[in-house]
XYZ file of N, CA and C in Angstrom:
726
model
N -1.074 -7.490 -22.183
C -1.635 -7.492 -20.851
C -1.294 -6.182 -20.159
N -2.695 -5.530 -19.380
C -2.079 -4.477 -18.312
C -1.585 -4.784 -16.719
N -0.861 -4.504 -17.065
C -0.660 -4.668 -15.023
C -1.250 -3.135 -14.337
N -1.548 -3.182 -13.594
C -1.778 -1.836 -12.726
C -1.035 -2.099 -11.359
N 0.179 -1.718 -11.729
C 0.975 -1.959 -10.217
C 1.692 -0.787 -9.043
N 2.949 -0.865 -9.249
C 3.602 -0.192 -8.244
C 3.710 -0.745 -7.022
N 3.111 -2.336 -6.992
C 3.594 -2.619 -5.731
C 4.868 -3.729 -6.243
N 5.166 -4.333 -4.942
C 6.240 -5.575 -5.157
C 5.907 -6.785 -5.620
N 4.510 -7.153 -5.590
C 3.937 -8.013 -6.554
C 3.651 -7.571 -7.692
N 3.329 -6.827 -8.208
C 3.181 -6.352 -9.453
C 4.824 -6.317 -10.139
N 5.461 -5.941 -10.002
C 6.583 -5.942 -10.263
C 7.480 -7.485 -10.388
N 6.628 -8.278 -9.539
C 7.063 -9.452 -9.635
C 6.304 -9.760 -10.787
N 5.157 -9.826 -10.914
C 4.812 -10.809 -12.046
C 4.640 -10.320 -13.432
N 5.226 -8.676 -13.412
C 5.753 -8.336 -14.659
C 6.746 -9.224 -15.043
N 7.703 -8.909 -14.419
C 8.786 -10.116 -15.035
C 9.058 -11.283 -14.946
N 7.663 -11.950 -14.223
C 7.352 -13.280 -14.755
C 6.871 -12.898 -16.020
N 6.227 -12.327 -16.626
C 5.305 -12.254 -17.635
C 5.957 -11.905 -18.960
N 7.130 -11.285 -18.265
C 8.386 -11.605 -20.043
C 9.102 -12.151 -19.377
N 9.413 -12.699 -18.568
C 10.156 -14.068 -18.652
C 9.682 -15.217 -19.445
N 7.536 -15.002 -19.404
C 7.006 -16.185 -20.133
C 6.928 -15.669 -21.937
N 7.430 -14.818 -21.791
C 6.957 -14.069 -23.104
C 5.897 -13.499 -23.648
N 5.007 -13.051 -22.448
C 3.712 -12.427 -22.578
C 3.971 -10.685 -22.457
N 3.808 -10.073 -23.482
C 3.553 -8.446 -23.611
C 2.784 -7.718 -22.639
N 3.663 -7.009 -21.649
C 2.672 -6.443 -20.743
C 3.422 -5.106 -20.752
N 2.589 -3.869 -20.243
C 2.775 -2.862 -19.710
C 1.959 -2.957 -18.020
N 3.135 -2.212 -17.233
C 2.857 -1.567 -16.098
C 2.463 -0.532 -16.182
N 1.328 0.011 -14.983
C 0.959 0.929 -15.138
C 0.748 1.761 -13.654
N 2.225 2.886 -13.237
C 2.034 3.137 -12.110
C 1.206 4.961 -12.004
N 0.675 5.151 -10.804
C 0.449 6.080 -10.404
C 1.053 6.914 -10.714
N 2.521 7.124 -10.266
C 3.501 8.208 -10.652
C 3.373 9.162 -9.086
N 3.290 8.862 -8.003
C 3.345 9.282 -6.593
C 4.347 8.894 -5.945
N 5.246 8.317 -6.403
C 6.713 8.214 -5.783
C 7.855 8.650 -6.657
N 8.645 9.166 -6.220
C 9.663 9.797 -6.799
C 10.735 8.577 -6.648
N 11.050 8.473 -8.349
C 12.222 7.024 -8.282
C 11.812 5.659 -8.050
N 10.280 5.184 -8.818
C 10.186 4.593 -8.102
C 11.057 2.876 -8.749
N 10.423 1.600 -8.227
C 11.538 0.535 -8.526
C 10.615 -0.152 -10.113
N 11.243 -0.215 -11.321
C 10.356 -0.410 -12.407
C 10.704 -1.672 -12.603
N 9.444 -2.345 -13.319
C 9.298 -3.646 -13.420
C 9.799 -3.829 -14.894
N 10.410 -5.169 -15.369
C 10.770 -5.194 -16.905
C 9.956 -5.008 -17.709
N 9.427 -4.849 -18.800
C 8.616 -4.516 -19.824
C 8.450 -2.934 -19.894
N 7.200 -3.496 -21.121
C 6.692 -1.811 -21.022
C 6.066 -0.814 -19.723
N 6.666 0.150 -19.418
C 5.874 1.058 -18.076
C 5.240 2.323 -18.797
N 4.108 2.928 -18.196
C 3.674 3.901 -18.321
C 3.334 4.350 -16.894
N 3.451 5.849 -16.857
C 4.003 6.387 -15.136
C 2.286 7.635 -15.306
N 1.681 7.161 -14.735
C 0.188 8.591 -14.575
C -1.230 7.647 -14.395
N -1.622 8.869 -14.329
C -3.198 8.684 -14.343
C -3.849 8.258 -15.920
N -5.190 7.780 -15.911
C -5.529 7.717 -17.165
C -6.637 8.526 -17.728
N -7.143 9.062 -17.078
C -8.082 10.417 -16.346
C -9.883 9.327 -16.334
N -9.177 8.380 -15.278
C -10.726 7.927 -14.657
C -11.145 6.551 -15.711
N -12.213 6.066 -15.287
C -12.677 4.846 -16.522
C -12.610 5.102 -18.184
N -13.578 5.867 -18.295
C -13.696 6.408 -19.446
C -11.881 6.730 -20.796
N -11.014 7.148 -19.179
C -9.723 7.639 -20.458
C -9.282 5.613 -20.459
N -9.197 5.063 -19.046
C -8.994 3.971 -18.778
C -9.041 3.228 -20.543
N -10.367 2.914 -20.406
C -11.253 2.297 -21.408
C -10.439 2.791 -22.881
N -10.410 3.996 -22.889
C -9.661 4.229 -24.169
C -8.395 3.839 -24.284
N -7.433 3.812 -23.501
C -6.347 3.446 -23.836
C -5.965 2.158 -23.741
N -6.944 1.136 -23.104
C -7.196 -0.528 -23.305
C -7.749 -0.579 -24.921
N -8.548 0.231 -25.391
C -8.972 -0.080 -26.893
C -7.829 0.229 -28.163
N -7.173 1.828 -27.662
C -6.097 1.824 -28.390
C -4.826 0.919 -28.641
N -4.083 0.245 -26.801
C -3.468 -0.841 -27.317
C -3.739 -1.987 -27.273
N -5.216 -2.230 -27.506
C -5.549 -3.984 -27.679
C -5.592 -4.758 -26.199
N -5.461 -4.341 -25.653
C -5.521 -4.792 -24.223
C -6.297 -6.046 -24.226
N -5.945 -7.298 -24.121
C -6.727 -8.841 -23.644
C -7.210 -9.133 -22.076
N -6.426 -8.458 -21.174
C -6.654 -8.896 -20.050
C -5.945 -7.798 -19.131
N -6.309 -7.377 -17.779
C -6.251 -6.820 -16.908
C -6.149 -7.327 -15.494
N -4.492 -6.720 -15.166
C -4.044 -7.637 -13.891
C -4.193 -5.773 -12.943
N -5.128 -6.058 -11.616
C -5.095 -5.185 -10.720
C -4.242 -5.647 -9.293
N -2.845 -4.980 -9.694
C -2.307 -5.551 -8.580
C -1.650 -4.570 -7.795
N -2.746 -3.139 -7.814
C -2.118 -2.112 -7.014
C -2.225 -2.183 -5.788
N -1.786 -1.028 -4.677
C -2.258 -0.705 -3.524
C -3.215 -1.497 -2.503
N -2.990 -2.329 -1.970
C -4.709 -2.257 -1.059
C -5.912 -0.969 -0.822
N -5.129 -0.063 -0.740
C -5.470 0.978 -0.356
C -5.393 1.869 -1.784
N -5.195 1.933 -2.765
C -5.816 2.848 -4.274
C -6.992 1.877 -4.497
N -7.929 2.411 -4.220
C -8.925 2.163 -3.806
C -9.939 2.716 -5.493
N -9.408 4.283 -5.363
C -10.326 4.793 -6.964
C -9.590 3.645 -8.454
N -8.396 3.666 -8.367
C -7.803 2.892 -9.463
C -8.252 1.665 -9.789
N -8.750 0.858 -8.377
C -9.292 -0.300 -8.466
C -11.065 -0.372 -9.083
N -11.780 0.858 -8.683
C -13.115 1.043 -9.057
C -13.007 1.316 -10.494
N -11.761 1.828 -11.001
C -11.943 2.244 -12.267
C -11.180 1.135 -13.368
N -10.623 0.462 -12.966
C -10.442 -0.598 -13.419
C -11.510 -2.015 -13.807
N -12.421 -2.183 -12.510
C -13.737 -2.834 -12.931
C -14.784 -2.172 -13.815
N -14.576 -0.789 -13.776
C -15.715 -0.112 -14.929
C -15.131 -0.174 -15.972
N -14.112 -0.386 -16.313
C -13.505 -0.062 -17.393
C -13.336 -1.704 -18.100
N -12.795 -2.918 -17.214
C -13.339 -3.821 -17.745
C -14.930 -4.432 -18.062
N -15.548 -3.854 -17.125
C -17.246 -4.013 -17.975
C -17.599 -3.563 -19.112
N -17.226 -2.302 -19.165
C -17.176 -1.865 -20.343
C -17.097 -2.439 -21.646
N -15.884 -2.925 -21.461
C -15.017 -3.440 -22.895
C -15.309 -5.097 -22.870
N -15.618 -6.210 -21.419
C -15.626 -7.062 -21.408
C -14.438 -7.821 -21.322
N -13.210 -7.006 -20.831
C -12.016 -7.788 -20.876
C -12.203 -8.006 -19.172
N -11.559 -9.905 -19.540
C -10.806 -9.333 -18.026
C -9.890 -9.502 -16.913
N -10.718 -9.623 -16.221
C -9.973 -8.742 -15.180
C -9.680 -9.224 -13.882
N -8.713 -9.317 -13.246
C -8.124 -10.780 -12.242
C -7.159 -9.509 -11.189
N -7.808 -9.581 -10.003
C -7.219 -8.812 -8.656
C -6.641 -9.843 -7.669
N -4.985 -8.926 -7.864
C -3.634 -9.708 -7.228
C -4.000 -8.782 -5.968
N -4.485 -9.491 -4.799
C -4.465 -8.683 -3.464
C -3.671 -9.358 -2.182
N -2.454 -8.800 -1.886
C -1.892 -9.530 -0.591
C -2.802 -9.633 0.091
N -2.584 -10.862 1.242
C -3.133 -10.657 2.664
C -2.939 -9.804 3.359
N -4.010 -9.142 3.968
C -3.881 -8.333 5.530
C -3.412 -9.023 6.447
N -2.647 -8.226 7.274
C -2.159 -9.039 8.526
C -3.064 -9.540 9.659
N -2.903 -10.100 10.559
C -3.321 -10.509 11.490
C -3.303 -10.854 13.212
N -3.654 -10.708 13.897
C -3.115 -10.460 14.829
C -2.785 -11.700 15.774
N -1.226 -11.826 16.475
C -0.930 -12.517 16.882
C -1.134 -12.968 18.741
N -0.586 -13.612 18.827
C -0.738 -13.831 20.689
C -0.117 -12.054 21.281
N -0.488 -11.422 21.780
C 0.555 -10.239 22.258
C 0.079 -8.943 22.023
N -0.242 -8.874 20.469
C -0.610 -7.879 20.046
C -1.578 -7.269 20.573
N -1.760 -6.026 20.791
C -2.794 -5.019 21.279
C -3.118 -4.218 20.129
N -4.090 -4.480 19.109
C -4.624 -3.923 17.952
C -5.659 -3.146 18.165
N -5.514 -1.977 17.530
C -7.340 -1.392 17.451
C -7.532 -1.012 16.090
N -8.568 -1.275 15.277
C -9.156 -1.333 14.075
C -9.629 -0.478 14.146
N -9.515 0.793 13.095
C -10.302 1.693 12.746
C -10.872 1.701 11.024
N -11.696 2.857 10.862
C -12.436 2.272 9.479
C -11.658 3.837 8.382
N -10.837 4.896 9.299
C -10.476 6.182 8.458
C -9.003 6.551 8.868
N -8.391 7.143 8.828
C -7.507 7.863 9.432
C -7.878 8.891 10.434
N -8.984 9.237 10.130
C -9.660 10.286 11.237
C -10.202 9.462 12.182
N -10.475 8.538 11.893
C -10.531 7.610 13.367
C -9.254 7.564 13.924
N -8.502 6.880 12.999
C -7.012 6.772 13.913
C -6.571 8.246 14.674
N -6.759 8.733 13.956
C -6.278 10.371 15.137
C -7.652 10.494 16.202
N -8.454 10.087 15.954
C -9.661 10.315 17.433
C -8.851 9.371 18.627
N -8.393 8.153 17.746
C -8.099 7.233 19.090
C -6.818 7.396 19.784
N -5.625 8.184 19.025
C -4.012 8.376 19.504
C -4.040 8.834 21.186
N -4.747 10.038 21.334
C -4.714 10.482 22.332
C -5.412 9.761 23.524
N -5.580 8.934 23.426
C -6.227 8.202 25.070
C -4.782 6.633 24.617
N -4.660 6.804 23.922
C -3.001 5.569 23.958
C -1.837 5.705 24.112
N -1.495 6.960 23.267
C 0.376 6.739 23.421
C 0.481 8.578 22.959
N 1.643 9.104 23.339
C 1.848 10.437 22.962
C 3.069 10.954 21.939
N 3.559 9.376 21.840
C 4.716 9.406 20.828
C 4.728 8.446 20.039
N 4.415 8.631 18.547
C 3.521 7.855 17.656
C 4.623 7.551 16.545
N 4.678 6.697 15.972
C 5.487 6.030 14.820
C 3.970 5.843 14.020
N 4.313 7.225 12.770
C 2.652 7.067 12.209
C 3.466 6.586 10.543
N 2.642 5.409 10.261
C 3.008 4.959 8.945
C 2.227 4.925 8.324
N 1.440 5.705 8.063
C 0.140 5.662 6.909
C 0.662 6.029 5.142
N 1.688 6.755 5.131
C 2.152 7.364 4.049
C 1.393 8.521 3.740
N 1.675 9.089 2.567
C 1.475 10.989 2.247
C 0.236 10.893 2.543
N -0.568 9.667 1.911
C -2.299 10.265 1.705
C -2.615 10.338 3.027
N -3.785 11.555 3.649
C -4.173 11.235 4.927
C -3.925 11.740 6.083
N -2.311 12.558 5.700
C -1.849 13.166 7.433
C -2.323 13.900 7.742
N -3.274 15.113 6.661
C -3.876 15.921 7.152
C -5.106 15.372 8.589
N -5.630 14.275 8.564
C -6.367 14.087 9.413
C -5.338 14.495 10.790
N -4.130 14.152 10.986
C -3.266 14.132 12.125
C -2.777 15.431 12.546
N -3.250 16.740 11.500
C -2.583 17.788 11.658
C -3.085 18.593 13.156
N -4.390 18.294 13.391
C -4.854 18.754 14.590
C -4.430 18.452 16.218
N -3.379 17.159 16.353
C -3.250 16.863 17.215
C -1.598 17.637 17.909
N -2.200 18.913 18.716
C -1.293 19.518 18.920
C 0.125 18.910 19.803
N -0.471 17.901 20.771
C -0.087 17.288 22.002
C 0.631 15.803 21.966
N 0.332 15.861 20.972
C 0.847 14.255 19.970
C 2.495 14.778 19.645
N 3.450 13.808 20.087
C 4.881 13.938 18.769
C 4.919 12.556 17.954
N 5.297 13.130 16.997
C 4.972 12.108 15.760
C 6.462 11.882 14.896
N 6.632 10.251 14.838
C 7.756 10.069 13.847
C 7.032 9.797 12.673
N 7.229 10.569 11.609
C 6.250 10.471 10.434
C 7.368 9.487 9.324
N 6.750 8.285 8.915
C 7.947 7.456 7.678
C 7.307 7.503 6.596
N 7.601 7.788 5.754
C 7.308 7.926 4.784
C 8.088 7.795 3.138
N 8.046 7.196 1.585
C 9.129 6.916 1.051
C 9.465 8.728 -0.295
N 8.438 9.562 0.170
C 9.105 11.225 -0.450
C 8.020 11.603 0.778
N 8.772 13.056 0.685
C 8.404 14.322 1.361
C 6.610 14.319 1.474
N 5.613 14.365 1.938
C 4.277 14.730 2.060
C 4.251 16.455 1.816
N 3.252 16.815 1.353
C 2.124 17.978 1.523
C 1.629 18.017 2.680
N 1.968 19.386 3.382
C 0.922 19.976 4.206
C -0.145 20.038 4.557
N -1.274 19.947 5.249
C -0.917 20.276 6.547
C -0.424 18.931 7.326
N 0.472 18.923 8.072
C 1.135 18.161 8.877
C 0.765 18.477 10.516
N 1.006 17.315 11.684
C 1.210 17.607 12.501
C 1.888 18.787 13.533
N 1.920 19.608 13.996
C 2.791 20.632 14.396
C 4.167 20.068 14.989
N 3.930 18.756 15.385
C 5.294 18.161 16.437
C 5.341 17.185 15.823
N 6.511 16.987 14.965
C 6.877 15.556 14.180
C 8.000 15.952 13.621
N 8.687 14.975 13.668
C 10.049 14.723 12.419
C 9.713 13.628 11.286
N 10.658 14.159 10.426
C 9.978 13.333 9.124
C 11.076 12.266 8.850
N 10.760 10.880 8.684
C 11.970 10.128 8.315
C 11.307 9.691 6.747
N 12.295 9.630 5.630
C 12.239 9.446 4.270
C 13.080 7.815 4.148
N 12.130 6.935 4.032
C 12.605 5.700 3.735
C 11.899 4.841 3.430
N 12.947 3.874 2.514
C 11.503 2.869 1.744
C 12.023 1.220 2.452
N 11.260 0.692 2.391
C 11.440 -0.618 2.807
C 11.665 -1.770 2.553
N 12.266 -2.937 2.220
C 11.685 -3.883 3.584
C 12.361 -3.343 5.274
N 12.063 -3.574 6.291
C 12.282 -3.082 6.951
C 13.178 -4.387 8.150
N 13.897 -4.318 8.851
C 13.852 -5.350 10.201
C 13.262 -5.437 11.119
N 13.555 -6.570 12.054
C 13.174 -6.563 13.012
C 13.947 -5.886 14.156
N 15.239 -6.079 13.966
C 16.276 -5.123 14.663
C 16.363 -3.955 14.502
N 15.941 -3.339 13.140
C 15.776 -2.142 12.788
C 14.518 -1.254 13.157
N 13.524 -2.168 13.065
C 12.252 -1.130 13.861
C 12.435 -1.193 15.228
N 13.069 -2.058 16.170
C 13.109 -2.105 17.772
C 13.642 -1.291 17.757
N 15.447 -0.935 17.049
C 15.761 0.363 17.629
C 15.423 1.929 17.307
N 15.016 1.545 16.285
C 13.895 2.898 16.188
C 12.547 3.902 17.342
N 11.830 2.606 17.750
C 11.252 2.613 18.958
C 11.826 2.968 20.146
N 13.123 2.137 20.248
C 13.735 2.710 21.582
C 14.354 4.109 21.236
N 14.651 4.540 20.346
C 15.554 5.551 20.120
C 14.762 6.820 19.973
N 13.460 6.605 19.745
C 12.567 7.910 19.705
C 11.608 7.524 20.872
N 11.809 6.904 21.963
C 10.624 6.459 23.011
C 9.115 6.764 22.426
N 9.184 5.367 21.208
C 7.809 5.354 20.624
C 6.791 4.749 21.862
N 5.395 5.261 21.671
C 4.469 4.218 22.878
C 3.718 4.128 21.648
N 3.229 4.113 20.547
C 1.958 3.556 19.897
C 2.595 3.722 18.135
N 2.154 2.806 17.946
C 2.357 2.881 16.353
C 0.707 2.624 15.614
N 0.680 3.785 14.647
C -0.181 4.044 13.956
C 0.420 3.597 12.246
N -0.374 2.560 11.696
C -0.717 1.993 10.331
C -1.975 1.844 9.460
N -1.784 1.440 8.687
C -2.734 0.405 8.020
C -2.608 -0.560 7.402
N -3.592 -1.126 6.979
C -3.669 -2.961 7.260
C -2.957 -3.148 5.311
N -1.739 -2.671 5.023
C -1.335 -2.672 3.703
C -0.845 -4.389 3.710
N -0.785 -4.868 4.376
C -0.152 -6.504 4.392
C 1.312 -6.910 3.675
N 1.265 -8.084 3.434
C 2.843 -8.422 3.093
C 4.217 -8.586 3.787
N 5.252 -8.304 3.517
C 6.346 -8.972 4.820
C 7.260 -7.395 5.042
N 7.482 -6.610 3.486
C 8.166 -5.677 3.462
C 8.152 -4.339 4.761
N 6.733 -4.399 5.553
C 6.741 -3.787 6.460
C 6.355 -4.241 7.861
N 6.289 -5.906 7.872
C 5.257 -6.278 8.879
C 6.193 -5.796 10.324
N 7.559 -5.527 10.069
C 8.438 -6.048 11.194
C 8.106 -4.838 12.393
N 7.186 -3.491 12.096
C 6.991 -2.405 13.210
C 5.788 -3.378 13.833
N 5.041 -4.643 13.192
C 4.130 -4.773 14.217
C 4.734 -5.899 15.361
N 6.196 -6.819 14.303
C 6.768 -7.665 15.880
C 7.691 -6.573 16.235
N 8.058 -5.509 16.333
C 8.859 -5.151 17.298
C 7.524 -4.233 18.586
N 6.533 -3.570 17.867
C 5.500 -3.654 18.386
C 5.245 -4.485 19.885
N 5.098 -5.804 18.959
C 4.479 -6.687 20.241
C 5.607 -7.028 20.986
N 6.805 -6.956 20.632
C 7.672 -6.994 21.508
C 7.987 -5.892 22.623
N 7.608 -5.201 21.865
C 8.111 -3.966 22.880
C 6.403 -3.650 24.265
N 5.494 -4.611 23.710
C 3.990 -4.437 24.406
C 3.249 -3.016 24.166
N 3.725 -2.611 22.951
C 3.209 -1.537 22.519
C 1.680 -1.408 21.730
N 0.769 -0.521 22.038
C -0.568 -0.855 21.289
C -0.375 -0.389 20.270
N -1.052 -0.629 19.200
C -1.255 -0.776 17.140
C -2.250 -0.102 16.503
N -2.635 1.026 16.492
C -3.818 1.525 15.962
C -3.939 1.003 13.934
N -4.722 0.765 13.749
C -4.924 -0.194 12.454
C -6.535 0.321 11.080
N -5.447 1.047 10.103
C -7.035 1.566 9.497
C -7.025 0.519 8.473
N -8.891 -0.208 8.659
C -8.799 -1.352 7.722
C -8.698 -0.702 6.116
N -8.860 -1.957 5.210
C -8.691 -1.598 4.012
C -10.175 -1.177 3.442
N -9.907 -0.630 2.416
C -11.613 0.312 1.703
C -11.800 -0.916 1.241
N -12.921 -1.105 1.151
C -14.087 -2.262 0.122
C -13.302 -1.890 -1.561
N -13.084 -2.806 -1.728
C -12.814 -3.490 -3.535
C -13.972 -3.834 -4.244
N -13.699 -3.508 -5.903
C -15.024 -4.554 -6.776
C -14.981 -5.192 -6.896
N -16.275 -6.231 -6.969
C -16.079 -7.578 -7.097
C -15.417 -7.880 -8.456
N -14.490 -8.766 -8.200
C -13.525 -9.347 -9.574
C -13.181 -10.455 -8.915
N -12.505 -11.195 -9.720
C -11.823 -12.723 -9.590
C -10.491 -12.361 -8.437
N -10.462 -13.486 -7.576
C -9.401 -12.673 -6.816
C -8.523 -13.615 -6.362
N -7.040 -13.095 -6.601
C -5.730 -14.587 -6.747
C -5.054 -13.385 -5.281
N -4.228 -14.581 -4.156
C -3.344 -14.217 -3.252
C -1.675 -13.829 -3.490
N -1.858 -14.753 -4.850
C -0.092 -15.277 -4.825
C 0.203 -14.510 -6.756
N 1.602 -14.388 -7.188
C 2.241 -14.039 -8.154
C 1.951 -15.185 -8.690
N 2.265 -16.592 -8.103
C 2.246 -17.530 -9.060
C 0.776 -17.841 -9.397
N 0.203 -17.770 -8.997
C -1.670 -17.891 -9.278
C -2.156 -16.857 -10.361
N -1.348 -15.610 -10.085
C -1.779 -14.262 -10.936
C -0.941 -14.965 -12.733
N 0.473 -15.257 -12.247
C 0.751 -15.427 -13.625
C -0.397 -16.863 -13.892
N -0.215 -17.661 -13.384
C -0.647 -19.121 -14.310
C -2.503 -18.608 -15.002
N -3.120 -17.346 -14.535
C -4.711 -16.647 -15.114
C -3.899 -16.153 -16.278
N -2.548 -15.198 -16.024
C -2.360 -14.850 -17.523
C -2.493 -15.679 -18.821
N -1.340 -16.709 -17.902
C -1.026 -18.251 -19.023
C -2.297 -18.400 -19.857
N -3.211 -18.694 -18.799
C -4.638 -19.404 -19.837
C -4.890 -17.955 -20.811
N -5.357 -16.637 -20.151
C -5.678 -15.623 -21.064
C -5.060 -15.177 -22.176
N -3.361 -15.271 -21.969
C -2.449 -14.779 -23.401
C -2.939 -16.158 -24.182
N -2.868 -17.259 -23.922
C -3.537 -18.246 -24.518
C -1.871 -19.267 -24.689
C-alpha cells in the first residue's frame, strides 16, 4: 500500500497499517526539514508528476492508494487520481474536516492568499499570518502591515518588509496562542481552512480575544472515495490488502 502523507493522519494510519501487518510505504514531499516519520517504509520527494507517479506504483506492485496529504497539496492530490486511472488501482482520500465557525467568531473566507492580503488592510495592522512557506509572497507588498509570520522552517523570499519570523511546529494551546496575541498586540489572524485540532486553538483564542479571522478556503480535490477518520481509512485497507 501507498500512503501519500506527511500529515498526522497519515502517520497515524501508517502504523495502524503495520500494526495490522499490511506493507506500506509513506510518501512525503520532503518540504520540511526533520520531519515526524511514520513506521514502515518512507520515501522523502517528488515523483516527477503522474506519469513518474504511475511508474513507481508499477515498479513496486502497488494494490491500493491512500491520499492522505495536505488539504492544501492540491497538485499531489491531482496526480494521484491520474495516476490511479491509469493503472486502475485504488484509490481512497483521508481528508480532515475544515473548521467551522462558532457563536463569536468573525470569519472572512477568501478563495487565494492574494485575496487574503487584499482584505488585511481594512481589518487589523498586526497580523498573526499562518499560511506556511507556500504563498507569502502574495503578503510581500503590504508595506504598512506588521506581521508575526509561524511557520515549521525558514520560508523563501520575498517576504513582508515588517515581520518577525517565529519557527514552530505544533499542536498548539489555548493558553499558548492567547499569550502570543497579547504579547505581540495581534488584531487579525490570517489562515487557512487546513482543519484538525493540532492548530485550531489561534481560532479560540481568536474568538476570545474578539479578534477577526481572515480564512483561505481549500482548492477543489478529485473526485475519489472519501473517508473522515484513520479508523475508516484503515478498515478500506483491511478489505483491499484482502
Amino acid at each position: 500500500m501507498l500512503v501519500l502523507g506527511g500529515t498526522a493522519e497519515a502517520r497515524q494510519l501508517a502504523d495502524a497499517l503495520v500494526a495490522n501487518g499490511i506493507a506500506v510505504t509513506s510518501s512525503l514531499a520532503g518540504r520540511v526539514t526533520n520531519p515526524r516519520l511514520p513506521r514502515g517504509e518512507v520515501r522523502i520527494g517528488g515523483f516527477g508528476g503522474a506519469t513518474g507517479l504511475v511508474e513507481w506504483m508499477r515498479v513496486h506492485d502497488v494494490k491500493c492508494v491512500v491520499d492522505a496529504t495536505h488539504p492544501f497539496a492540491a497538485r499531489i492530490s491531482e496526480h494521484a487520481a491520474a495516476a490511479c486511472a491509469r493503472t486502475g488501482t485504488p484509490l481512497l482520500a483521508l481528508i480532515r474536516p475544515g473548521w467551522s465557525e462558532r457563536p463569536g467568531d468573525r470569519w472572512f473566507w477568501v478563495g487565494e492568499p492574494a485575496a487574503a492580503a487584499e482584505a488585511i488592510p481594512a481589518l487589523g495592522s498586526r497580523v498573526l499570518l499562518t499560511t506556511g512557506r507556500q504563498g507569502l509572497a502574495a503578503f510581500a507588498g503590504l508595506d504598512q502591515t506588521w506581521f508575526l509570520i509561524r511557520c515549521v522552517d525558514r520560508p523563501e523570499p520575498p517576504l513582508p518588509p515588517r515581520h518577525e519570523l517565529l519557527l514552530d511546529r505544533g499542536p498548539y494551546t489555548l493558553a499558548g496562542e492567547l499569550g502570543l496575541i497579547d504579547a505581540h498586540r495581534i488584531d487579525l489572524v490570517v489562515t487557512k481552512d487546513s482543519g484538525g485540532e493540532h492548530t485550531v486553538a489561534k481560532l479560540d483564542a481568536a474568538r476570545q480575544r474578539g479578534l477577526p479571522v481572515v480564512i483561505v478556503r481549500r482548492p477543489a480535490r478529485p473526485e475519489a472515495q472519501r473517508v473522515a477518520t484513520v479508523a475508516a481509512a484503515l478498515d478500506w485497507a483491511r478489505f483491499h490488502a484482502g
